Coordinates of C-alpha atoms and ligand atoms in Angstrom, one line a residue:
M23 CA -26.0 27.5 28.2
R24 CA -22.6 26.0 28.8
K25 CA -24.1 22.6 28.5
L26 CA -25.8 23.5 25.2
T27 CA -22.6 24.9 23.8
G28 CA -20.8 21.8 24.8
T29 CA -23.4 19.5 23.3
L30 CA -23.3 21.6 20.1
A31 CA -19.6 21.5 19.9
L32 CA -19.7 17.7 20.5
S33 CA -22.2 17.2 17.7
I34 CA -20.2 19.3 15.3
L35 CA -17.1 17.3 16.2
F36 CA -19.1 14.1 15.6
I37 CA -20.5 15.3 12.4
S38 CA -17.1 16.4 11.1
I39 CA -15.4 13.2 12.2
F40 CA -18.2 11.2 10.5
M41 CA -18.0 13.2 7.3
F42 CA -14.3 13.0 7.2
A43 CA -14.2 9.4 8.2
S44 CA -16.8 8.0 5.9
S45 CA -15.2 6.0 3.1
D46 CA -17.9 7.2 0.9
Q47 CA -17.4 10.9 1.1
P48 CA -14.5 12.5 2.9
A49 CA -15.4 16.1 3.6
S50 CA -12.1 17.7 2.9
K51 CA -10.0 17.4 -0.2
L52 CA -7.7 14.3 -0.3
R53 CA -4.2 14.2 -1.5
A54 CA -5.4 11.2 -3.6
D55 CA -7.9 13.4 -5.4
Y56 CA -4.9 15.1 -6.9
D57 CA -2.8 12.1 -8.0
G58 CA -5.3 9.2 -7.9
L59 CA -2.8 7.0 -5.9
A60 CA -3.4 4.4 -3.2
M61 CA -7.1 4.0 -3.8
T62 CA -6.5 0.6 -2.2
P63 CA -3.9 0.1 0.5
P64 CA -0.3 0.1 -0.9
M65 CA 1.4 -3.3 -1.1
G66 CA 5.1 -4.0 -1.2
W67 CA 8.3 -5.0 0.7
Y68 CA 10.5 -2.9 2.9
P69 CA 13.8 -4.0 4.5
W70 CA 13.6 -2.5 8.0
N71 CA 11.9 -5.2 10.0
T72 CA 14.4 -7.9 9.1
F73 CA 17.6 -6.0 8.4
G74 CA 17.6 -2.6 10.1
Q75 CA 20.3 -0.6 8.5
E76 CA 22.6 -3.5 7.8
P77 CA 23.2 -4.9 5.2
Q78 CA 21.0 -2.6 3.2
N79 CA 22.6 -2.1 -0.2
E80 CA 21.9 -2.4 -3.9
R81 CA 22.7 -6.1 -3.9
L82 CA 20.2 -6.8 -1.1
I83 CA 17.4 -4.8 -2.7
K84 CA 18.0 -6.5 -6.1
E85 CA 18.0 -9.9 -4.5
M86 CA 14.8 -9.1 -2.8
V87 CA 13.3 -7.9 -6.1
E88 CA 14.2 -11.2 -7.7
A89 CA 12.8 -13.2 -4.7
L90 CA 9.6 -11.2 -4.8
L91 CA 9.2 -12.0 -8.5
R92 CA 9.9 -15.7 -8.0
S93 CA 7.4 -16.0 -5.2
G94 CA 4.5 -14.8 -7.3
M95 CA 4.0 -11.8 -5.0
R96 CA 4.1 -9.3 -7.9
E97 CA 1.1 -10.9 -9.5
A98 CA -0.6 -10.9 -6.1
G99 CA -0.3 -7.1 -6.0
Y100 CA 3.0 -6.4 -4.1
A101 CA 4.7 -3.5 -5.9
Y102 CA 6.5 -1.0 -3.8
I103 CA 10.1 -1.9 -2.8
G104 CA 13.3 0.0 -1.9
P105 CA 15.7 1.0 0.9
D106 CA 14.5 2.2 4.3
E107 CA 17.0 4.0 6.6
G108 CA 20.4 2.6 5.7
I109 CA 22.9 5.1 4.3
C110 CA 21.8 5.2 0.7
F111 CA 22.4 9.0 0.2
Y112 CA 24.2 11.9 1.9
R113 CA 24.0 15.6 1.5
A114 CA 26.8 17.0 -0.7
E115 CA 28.5 20.3 0.0
D116 CA 26.2 22.0 -2.5
G117 CA 23.2 20.9 -0.4
K118 CA 22.1 18.2 -3.0
L119 CA 21.2 14.7 -1.9
T120 CA 23.7 12.4 -3.5
T121 CA 23.8 8.6 -3.8
N122 CA 26.2 6.7 -1.6
L123 CA 27.9 4.9 -4.5
E124 CA 29.7 2.5 -2.3
R125 CA 26.4 0.9 -1.3
Y126 CA 24.5 1.7 -4.4
P127 CA 26.9 1.6 -7.3
S128 CA 24.2 2.0 -10.0
G129 CA 23.1 5.2 -8.2
L130 CA 19.7 5.6 -6.7
R131 CA 18.2 6.4 -10.1
G132 CA 19.8 3.2 -11.5
L133 CA 18.3 1.1 -8.8
G134 CA 14.9 2.8 -9.5
D135 CA 15.2 2.0 -13.2
Y136 CA 16.0 -1.7 -12.4
I137 CA 13.0 -1.9 -10.1
H138 CA 10.7 -0.3 -12.7
Q139 CA 12.0 -2.6 -15.4
R140 CA 11.2 -5.6 -13.3
G141 CA 7.6 -4.5 -13.0
L142 CA 7.8 -3.0 -9.5
K143 CA 7.5 0.4 -8.0
Y144 CA 10.3 2.3 -6.3
A145 CA 10.0 3.2 -2.6
L146 CA 12.5 5.5 -0.8
Y147 CA 12.8 6.7 2.8
T148 CA 13.6 10.1 4.4
D149 CA 12.9 12.1 7.5
A150 CA 11.0 15.4 8.2
G151 CA 13.6 16.6 10.7
T152 CA 17.2 17.5 10.5
L153 CA 18.4 13.8 10.5
T154 CA 17.0 10.3 10.1
C155 CA 16.3 8.4 13.3
S156 CA 19.7 6.9 13.8
K157 CA 21.3 10.1 12.6
A158 CA 22.9 8.2 9.7
M159 CA 21.3 10.2 7.0
P160 CA 20.2 13.8 6.4
G161 CA 16.6 14.8 7.0
T162 CA 14.7 17.2 4.7
K163 CA 14.3 20.1 7.2
G164 CA 15.2 23.3 5.3
Y165 CA 15.7 21.4 2.0
E166 CA 12.1 20.3 1.4
F167 CA 11.8 21.5 -2.2
E168 CA 15.3 20.5 -3.3
D169 CA 14.9 17.0 -1.7
M170 CA 11.5 16.3 -3.2
R171 CA 12.9 17.3 -6.6
Q172 CA 15.7 14.8 -6.0
F173 CA 13.4 12.0 -5.1
A174 CA 11.4 12.8 -8.3
E175 CA 14.6 12.7 -10.3
W176 CA 15.4 9.3 -8.8
R177 CA 11.9 8.4 -9.9
A178 CA 10.5 7.4 -6.5
D179 CA 6.9 6.2 -6.5
Y180 CA 6.6 6.0 -2.7
L181 CA 8.2 8.0 0.0
K182 CA 8.2 7.1 3.7
I183 CA 8.9 10.3 5.8
D184 CA 9.9 9.7 9.4
W185 CA 9.5 12.1 12.3
C186 CA 12.8 11.9 14.1
H187 CA 14.9 15.0 15.1
T188 CA 12.0 17.4 14.6
K189 CA 12.4 19.4 17.8
G190 CA 10.4 22.6 17.5
Q191 CA 8.7 21.7 14.2
D192 CA 4.9 21.8 13.9
I193 CA 3.8 18.5 12.6
V194 CA 0.9 19.6 10.4
Q195 CA 2.9 22.5 8.9
T196 CA 5.9 20.3 8.2
Y197 CA 4.1 17.5 6.4
T198 CA 1.9 20.0 4.6
L199 CA 5.1 21.7 3.3
L200 CA 6.4 18.3 2.2
D201 CA 3.2 17.6 0.4
E202 CA 3.5 21.0 -1.4
A203 CA 7.1 20.2 -2.3
Q204 CA 6.1 16.8 -3.7
R205 CA 3.4 18.3 -5.8
G206 CA 5.9 20.9 -7.0
A207 CA 8.4 18.3 -7.9
G208 CA 6.0 17.0 -10.6
R209 CA 6.2 13.2 -10.0
P210 CA 3.2 11.7 -8.3
L211 CA 4.2 9.5 -5.4
V212 CA 2.6 7.8 -2.5
H213 CA 3.3 9.9 0.6
S214 CA 3.7 7.6 3.7
L215 CA 3.8 9.6 6.9
C216 CA 5.7 8.0 9.8
S217 CA 5.1 9.8 13.0
W218 CA 4.0 6.7 14.9
G219 CA 0.7 8.3 15.9
V220 CA 2.3 11.5 17.1
G221 CA 0.1 14.5 16.2
E222 CA -2.9 12.2 15.5
P223 CA -2.3 12.2 11.7
W224 CA -5.6 10.3 11.1
K225 CA -7.3 13.7 11.8
W226 CA -5.6 15.7 9.2
A227 CA -3.1 13.8 7.1
A228 CA -5.5 12.6 4.3
A229 CA -5.1 16.0 2.8
V230 CA -1.3 15.8 2.5
G231 CA -0.6 12.0 2.2
H232 CA -2.0 8.6 1.6
L233 CA -1.1 6.7 4.7
W234 CA 0.1 7.3 8.2
R235 CA 1.6 5.2 10.9
T236 CA -0.7 4.9 13.9
T237 CA 1.7 3.4 16.4
G238 CA 5.3 2.8 17.4
D239 CA 7.5 0.3 15.6
I240 CA 6.2 -3.2 15.4
C241 CA 9.5 -4.7 16.4
E242 CA 13.2 -4.2 16.7
P243 CA 14.9 -5.1 13.4
G244 CA 15.3 -8.9 13.3
K245 CA 13.2 -9.6 16.4
A246 CA 9.6 -10.3 15.4
D247 CA 7.4 -9.7 18.5
W248 CA 3.9 -11.3 18.5
N249 CA 2.7 -9.4 21.6
S250 CA 3.8 -6.0 20.3
A251 CA 2.0 -6.8 17.0
I252 CA -1.2 -7.6 18.8
E253 CA -1.0 -4.4 20.8
I254 CA -0.7 -2.5 17.6
V255 CA -3.6 -4.4 16.1
F256 CA -5.9 -3.3 18.9
A257 CA -4.7 0.3 18.8
N258 CA -5.1 0.6 15.1
E259 CA -8.5 -1.0 15.2
K260 CA -10.0 1.9 17.1
L261 CA -9.2 4.3 14.3
F262 CA -11.3 2.5 11.7
A263 CA -13.5 5.5 10.9
Y264 CA -10.5 7.4 9.5
A265 CA -9.6 5.0 6.7
G266 CA -10.8 4.8 3.2
P267 CA -9.7 5.0 -0.5
G268 CA -6.6 7.2 -0.7
H269 CA -6.1 7.6 3.1
W270 CA -5.1 4.6 5.3
N271 CA -4.2 3.9 8.8
D272 CA -0.8 2.1 8.8
P273 CA -0.1 -0.3 11.6
D274 CA 3.4 -0.7 10.3
M275 CA 5.2 -3.1 8.0
M276 CA 4.3 -6.7 8.5
I277 CA 6.3 -9.3 10.5
V278 CA 4.6 -12.3 8.8
G279 CA 7.2 -14.9 8.0
M280 CA 9.9 -13.6 10.3
P281 CA 11.6 -16.1 12.6
G282 CA 9.8 -16.9 15.8
L283 CA 6.2 -16.9 14.6
S284 CA 4.1 -19.9 14.1
E285 CA 2.1 -20.6 10.9
A286 CA -1.2 -19.8 12.8
Q287 CA 0.3 -16.5 14.1
N288 CA 1.4 -15.5 10.6
R289 CA -2.1 -16.4 9.2
S290 CA -3.7 -14.4 12.1
L291 CA -1.6 -11.3 11.5
F292 CA -2.1 -11.3 7.8
S293 CA -5.9 -11.7 8.2
L294 CA -6.0 -8.9 10.7
W295 CA -4.0 -6.6 8.4
C296 CA -6.3 -7.4 5.5
L297 CA -9.6 -7.0 7.5
M298 CA -8.3 -3.6 8.7
A299 CA -7.5 -2.6 5.1
A300 CA -4.0 -2.0 6.2
P301 CA -1.1 -1.3 3.8
L302 CA 0.5 -4.7 3.1
I303 CA 4.2 -4.0 3.3
A304 CA 6.0 -7.3 3.9
G305 CA 9.1 -7.2 6.1
N306 CA 10.4 -10.8 6.0
D307 CA 13.4 -12.1 4.1
L308 CA 11.8 -13.1 0.8
R309 CA 14.9 -15.0 -0.2
Q310 CA 14.4 -17.6 2.5
M311 CA 10.6 -17.7 2.7
S312 CA 8.9 -20.9 3.6
E313 CA 6.2 -22.3 1.3
S314 CA 3.7 -21.7 4.2
T315 CA 4.6 -18.0 4.4
R316 CA 4.5 -17.6 0.7
Q317 CA 1.0 -19.1 0.6
I318 CA -0.1 -16.8 3.3
L319 CA 1.3 -13.7 1.7
T320 CA -0.2 -14.6 -1.7
N321 CA -3.6 -15.8 -0.7
L322 CA -5.7 -13.8 -3.2
E323 CA -9.0 -14.4 -1.4
V324 CA -7.6 -12.7 1.7
I325 CA -5.7 -10.0 -0.3
A326 CA -9.0 -9.3 -2.0
V327 CA -10.5 -8.2 1.3
D328 CA -7.6 -5.8 1.9
Q329 CA -7.8 -4.5 -1.7
D330 CA -11.5 -4.1 -1.8
P331 CA -12.5 -1.0 -3.7
F332 CA -14.8 0.4 -1.0
G333 CA -11.9 0.5 1.4
F334 CA -13.7 0.1 4.7
Q335 CA -11.5 -0.7 7.6
G336 CA -13.2 -3.6 9.4
H337 CA -13.3 -3.6 13.2
I338 CA -14.4 -5.5 16.3
I339 CA -18.1 -6.0 16.6
K340 CA -17.9 -8.3 19.7
K341 CA -15.2 -9.3 22.1
D342 CA -15.6 -12.0 24.7
G343 CA -12.5 -12.5 26.8
Q344 CA -9.8 -13.6 24.4
V345 CA -12.0 -14.1 21.4
S346 CA -12.9 -11.2 19.1
I347 CA -15.3 -11.1 16.2
W348 CA -14.4 -8.6 13.5
G349 CA -16.7 -7.3 10.8
Q350 CA -18.3 -4.2 9.3
K351 CA -16.3 -4.9 6.2
K352 CA -18.7 -4.6 3.4
L353 CA -17.1 -5.6 0.2
F354 CA -17.6 -4.3 -3.4
D355 CA -20.1 -7.1 -4.4
G356 CA -22.4 -6.7 -1.4
S357 CA -20.7 -9.5 0.5
Q358 CA -19.1 -9.1 3.9
A359 CA -15.8 -10.2 5.4
V360 CA -15.8 -11.6 8.9
L361 CA -12.9 -12.6 11.1
V362 CA -12.8 -14.6 14.3
F363 CA -9.6 -14.2 16.3
N364 CA -8.9 -16.6 19.1
Q365 CA -6.1 -15.5 21.5
N366 CA -6.6 -18.4 23.8
N367 CA -4.0 -21.2 24.0
S368 CA -6.9 -23.7 23.5
P369 CA -9.6 -24.0 20.9
S370 CA -12.7 -21.7 21.3
E371 CA -16.3 -22.3 20.4
V372 CA -17.9 -19.3 18.8
T373 CA -21.5 -18.6 17.7
I374 CA -22.2 -15.8 15.3
S375 CA -25.7 -14.7 14.4
W376 CA -26.6 -13.1 11.1
E377 CA -28.2 -10.3 13.0
E378 CA -25.1 -9.2 14.8
L379 CA -23.4 -8.9 11.5
G380 CA -26.2 -6.7 10.2
F381 CA -28.1 -9.3 8.1
S382 CA -31.6 -10.3 8.8
R383 CA -32.1 -13.5 10.9
E384 CA -33.7 -15.3 7.9
A385 CA -31.0 -14.2 5.4
S386 CA -29.9 -17.2 3.4
L387 CA -26.1 -16.8 3.1
Y388 CA -23.3 -18.7 1.5
V389 CA -20.2 -18.9 3.6
R390 CA -16.8 -18.9 2.1
D391 CA -13.8 -19.9 4.2
L392 CA -10.9 -17.7 2.8
W393 CA -8.2 -20.0 4.2
K394 CA -9.7 -23.3 3.4
H395 CA -11.1 -22.1 0.0
Q396 CA -14.4 -23.8 0.7
T397 CA -18.0 -22.6 0.3
N398 CA -20.9 -23.8 2.5
G399 CA -24.5 -23.0 2.5
P400 CA -26.9 -21.4 2.0
I401 CA -27.3 -21.1 5.8
T402 CA -29.8 -19.1 7.8
R403 CA -29.6 -17.5 11.3
G404 CA -25.9 -17.9 12.0
L405 CA -23.0 -20.2 12.5
S406 CA -21.1 -22.1 15.2
L407 CA -17.3 -22.3 14.7
T408 CA -14.4 -23.9 16.5
V409 CA -11.3 -21.6 16.2
P410 CA -7.9 -23.2 16.9
P411 CA -5.6 -21.7 19.5
N412 CA -3.9 -18.4 18.5
D413 CA -5.5 -18.6 15.1
V414 CA -8.3 -17.1 13.0
I415 CA -11.2 -18.1 10.9
M416 CA -11.7 -15.7 8.0
L417 CA -15.0 -15.8 6.1
R418 CA -16.9 -14.0 3.4
L419 CA -20.7 -14.1 3.6
S420 CA -22.9 -13.5 0.6
S421 CA -26.4 -14.1 -0.7
S422 CA -24.8 -15.3 -3.9
R423 CA -22.7 -18.4 -4.4
D424 CA -20.3 -16.3 -6.4
F425 CA -17.3 -14.8 -4.6
P426 CA -15.7 -12.5 -7.2
L427 CA -12.2 -11.1 -6.6
P428 CA -11.8 -7.3 -7.3
P429 CA -9.1 -6.4 -9.8
I430 CA -5.6 -6.9 -8.5
V431 CA -3.3 -5.2 -10.9
S432 CA 0.4 -5.6 -11.7
A433 CA 2.5 -4.9 -14.7
D434 CA 5.5 -6.5 -16.5
T435 CA 7.3 -3.2 -16.6
Y436 CA 6.8 0.4 -15.6
L437 CA 9.7 1.8 -17.7
L438 CA 9.9 1.9 -21.5
S439 CA 13.3 3.0 -22.6
L440 CA 14.0 3.5 -26.3
R441 CA 16.9 4.7 -28.4
G442 CA 16.7 6.0 -31.9
K443 CA 19.1 4.4 -34.4
S444 CA 19.3 7.2 -36.9
S445 CA 19.0 11.0 -37.2
R446 CA 16.2 10.6 -39.7
P447 CA 12.6 10.5 -38.4
E448 CA 11.8 7.1 -37.0
K449 CA 8.8 5.2 -35.7
L450 CA 9.5 3.2 -32.5
S451 CA 7.2 1.1 -30.5
A452 CA 7.2 -0.5 -27.1
S453 CA 4.5 -2.1 -25.0
L454 CA 3.7 -3.2 -21.5
T455 CA 1.1 -5.6 -20.1
I456 CA -1.2 -4.8 -17.2
H457 CA -2.2 -8.0 -15.5
N458 CA -5.3 -8.5 -13.4
A459 CA -5.2 -11.4 -10.9
G460 CA -8.8 -10.6 -9.8
T461 CA -11.8 -12.3 -11.4
V462 CA -13.6 -9.0 -12.3
D463 CA -12.8 -7.9 -15.8
L464 CA -11.8 -4.2 -16.1
P465 CA -12.9 -1.9 -18.9
L466 CA -10.1 -0.5 -21.0
W467 CA -7.7 1.8 -19.1
K468 CA -7.9 5.4 -20.4
V469 CA -5.0 7.8 -20.9
H470 CA -5.3 10.8 -18.5
G471 CA -4.6 14.1 -20.2
S472 CA -2.7 14.2 -23.5
P473 CA 0.7 12.6 -23.9
P474 CA 3.4 14.7 -25.7
S475 CA 3.2 15.0 -29.5
W476 CA 5.9 12.3 -30.0
L477 CA 3.9 9.6 -28.2
S478 CA 0.6 7.9 -28.9
V479 CA -0.8 5.3 -26.6
K480 CA -3.2 2.5 -27.6
I481 CA -4.8 0.0 -25.2
T482 CA -6.2 -3.4 -26.2
K483 CA -7.5 -6.4 -24.3
R484 CA -5.8 -9.7 -24.1
G485 CA -8.3 -11.8 -22.1
K486 CA -8.3 -10.3 -18.6
N487 CA -5.0 -8.5 -19.2
Q488 CA -4.5 -5.4 -21.2
M489 CA -1.7 -4.4 -23.6
V490 CA -0.5 -0.8 -23.6
T491 CA 1.2 -0.1 -26.9
N492 CA 3.3 3.1 -27.2
Q493 CA 4.1 4.4 -30.7
I494 CA 6.8 7.0 -30.8
N495 CA 7.4 9.2 -33.8
T496 CA 10.7 11.2 -33.7
A497 CA 9.8 13.4 -36.7
G498 CA 10.4 17.0 -35.7
L499 CA 12.4 16.1 -32.6
S500 CA 16.0 17.4 -32.4
S501 CA 18.6 15.1 -31.0
G502 CA 18.4 14.7 -27.2
Y503 CA 16.6 12.9 -24.4
Y504 CA 12.8 13.0 -23.9
H505 CA 10.8 11.7 -21.0
T506 CA 7.2 11.5 -20.0
T507 CA 5.2 9.9 -17.2
V508 CA 1.9 8.5 -18.6
R509 CA -1.1 8.2 -16.3
L510 CA -3.9 5.7 -17.0
D511 CA -7.2 5.7 -15.2
N512 CA -9.9 3.1 -14.7
T513 CA -13.0 2.3 -12.7
E514 CA -13.9 -0.9 -11.0
P515 CA -17.1 -1.9 -12.7
I516 CA -19.2 -3.4 -9.9
S517 CA -18.5 -0.8 -7.1
K518 CA -18.0 2.0 -9.7
R519 CA -15.0 3.1 -7.5
P520 CA -11.9 4.5 -9.2
M521 CA -8.9 2.2 -9.4
S522 CA -5.6 3.6 -8.3
A523 CA -4.1 5.6 -11.2
F524 CA -1.6 3.5 -13.1
Y525 CA 1.6 5.5 -13.9
Y526 CA 4.5 4.4 -16.1
D527 CA 7.5 6.2 -17.7
V528 CA 8.5 6.4 -21.3
E529 CA 11.9 7.8 -22.3
I530 CA 13.6 8.1 -25.6
E531 CA 17.0 9.1 -26.8
V532 CA 16.9 10.7 -30.3
K533 CA 20.1 10.6 -32.3
Ligands
GLA17 C1 11.5 4.7 12.6 C2 10.5 4.0 11.7 C3 10.9 2.6 11.3 C4 12.2 2.7 10.5 C5 13.2 3.4 11.4 C6 14.5 3.7 10.7 O1 11.7 4.0 13.8 O2 9.3 3.9 12.5 O3 9.9 2.0 10.5 O4 12.0 3.4 9.3 O5 12.8 4.6 11.9 O6 15.5 4.2 11.6

């Protein structure tokens, strides 16, 4: 009887893990069902890995914004950017979070506006306990609702919430309360949990957030560490069943391009992050990026694997000594991504059969090398490859010669700010453009819900891009300030998967 109960309990556990884990149909409600965010892994840049707390300030973040734009990373999908721990706010006597104006003279709202106007999204950092990790800044404990309202006022689009100084706090209850406070604050944002795997967030956090750290920090600030990154890779790999659209395992911000790593190591890490559908938060100094790093971070064929609408986390299907073959990453067009990672200090010969990848032996497949940008085939049975030392070969296999890229979306601005010129009724207009760096054309974006009476939104196609025209009519409005956040929705047409909701702000000042 005991045995039976045990078996039954085990099967229930497996069934529930499977249901929850499946990218197709998570059993419980997701936070992303509520806000439509992070349907593919978030992409952006965060300062911690290179800078630690110093010298994080407004100037540094703005320089990084400009460097990101110059590098072409925005068009490749990188969007979220902002300060990590580094005294950007303090708690004033009245309990309110207040900008540290010495470091951020435009205020944290001013920095957010700048970031939005440059076509990027605003990321901020806080902690679930009484203090942030180095005790430099206040945590949210006891101020959850006030603080989330403040982050909404600063117009954050992404919030990383650390787990330092949380003695005695229940982790599920704490992050659930923070989720409730975020929803209550009324501005949808990506909730990034940072408990380094403490409390096994992959088992419960999809209901309250969009991504969770699975391990400790990837490096000490400024000290990229290949071995620690590889340990993290293998720990994160095991959790593949828990990831999917709107809920991601986060193996930490990337170290690609930091001093001390070779080009092959950078390429390997980036490929591994993408095959695992990991959030792509760059951590290198974008102002001094080499051309090789820039090309790695903006390789659209590899990014397309990460940003695939099905959101499967690929994992190891075979490991022989220091050589691992990674697959089980079915992509939106029916193709599959495959990665071979050679940790030897010498080249390794590898043979892969179509059968071990889940294809039939006689399948006739085209093979696309995602780093060399070359297609071979059609080929039957399998492949033999020579992988250089500490390097990868990343492939996409398909029965068709076509290797479409899913939509990779960016915008020229996320903030339209208008001022009326007269007290008489006026018609104002402002537009933004949604770019798509993928090859799959998107249907027209649709406005979610109804905008306020003073705003009408029209969307038109411009080739693969779309123009969002906003007509504002001030008739009937008394003088003052008006603001709304518009949400647009779309569906990727091949997989029929929802795109991440697209949010932008419109504000007007009426005379
Ligand atoms: C923790 C996080 C890091 C970083 C630091 C800031 O260690 O895991 O990513 O945010 O805190 O102190």
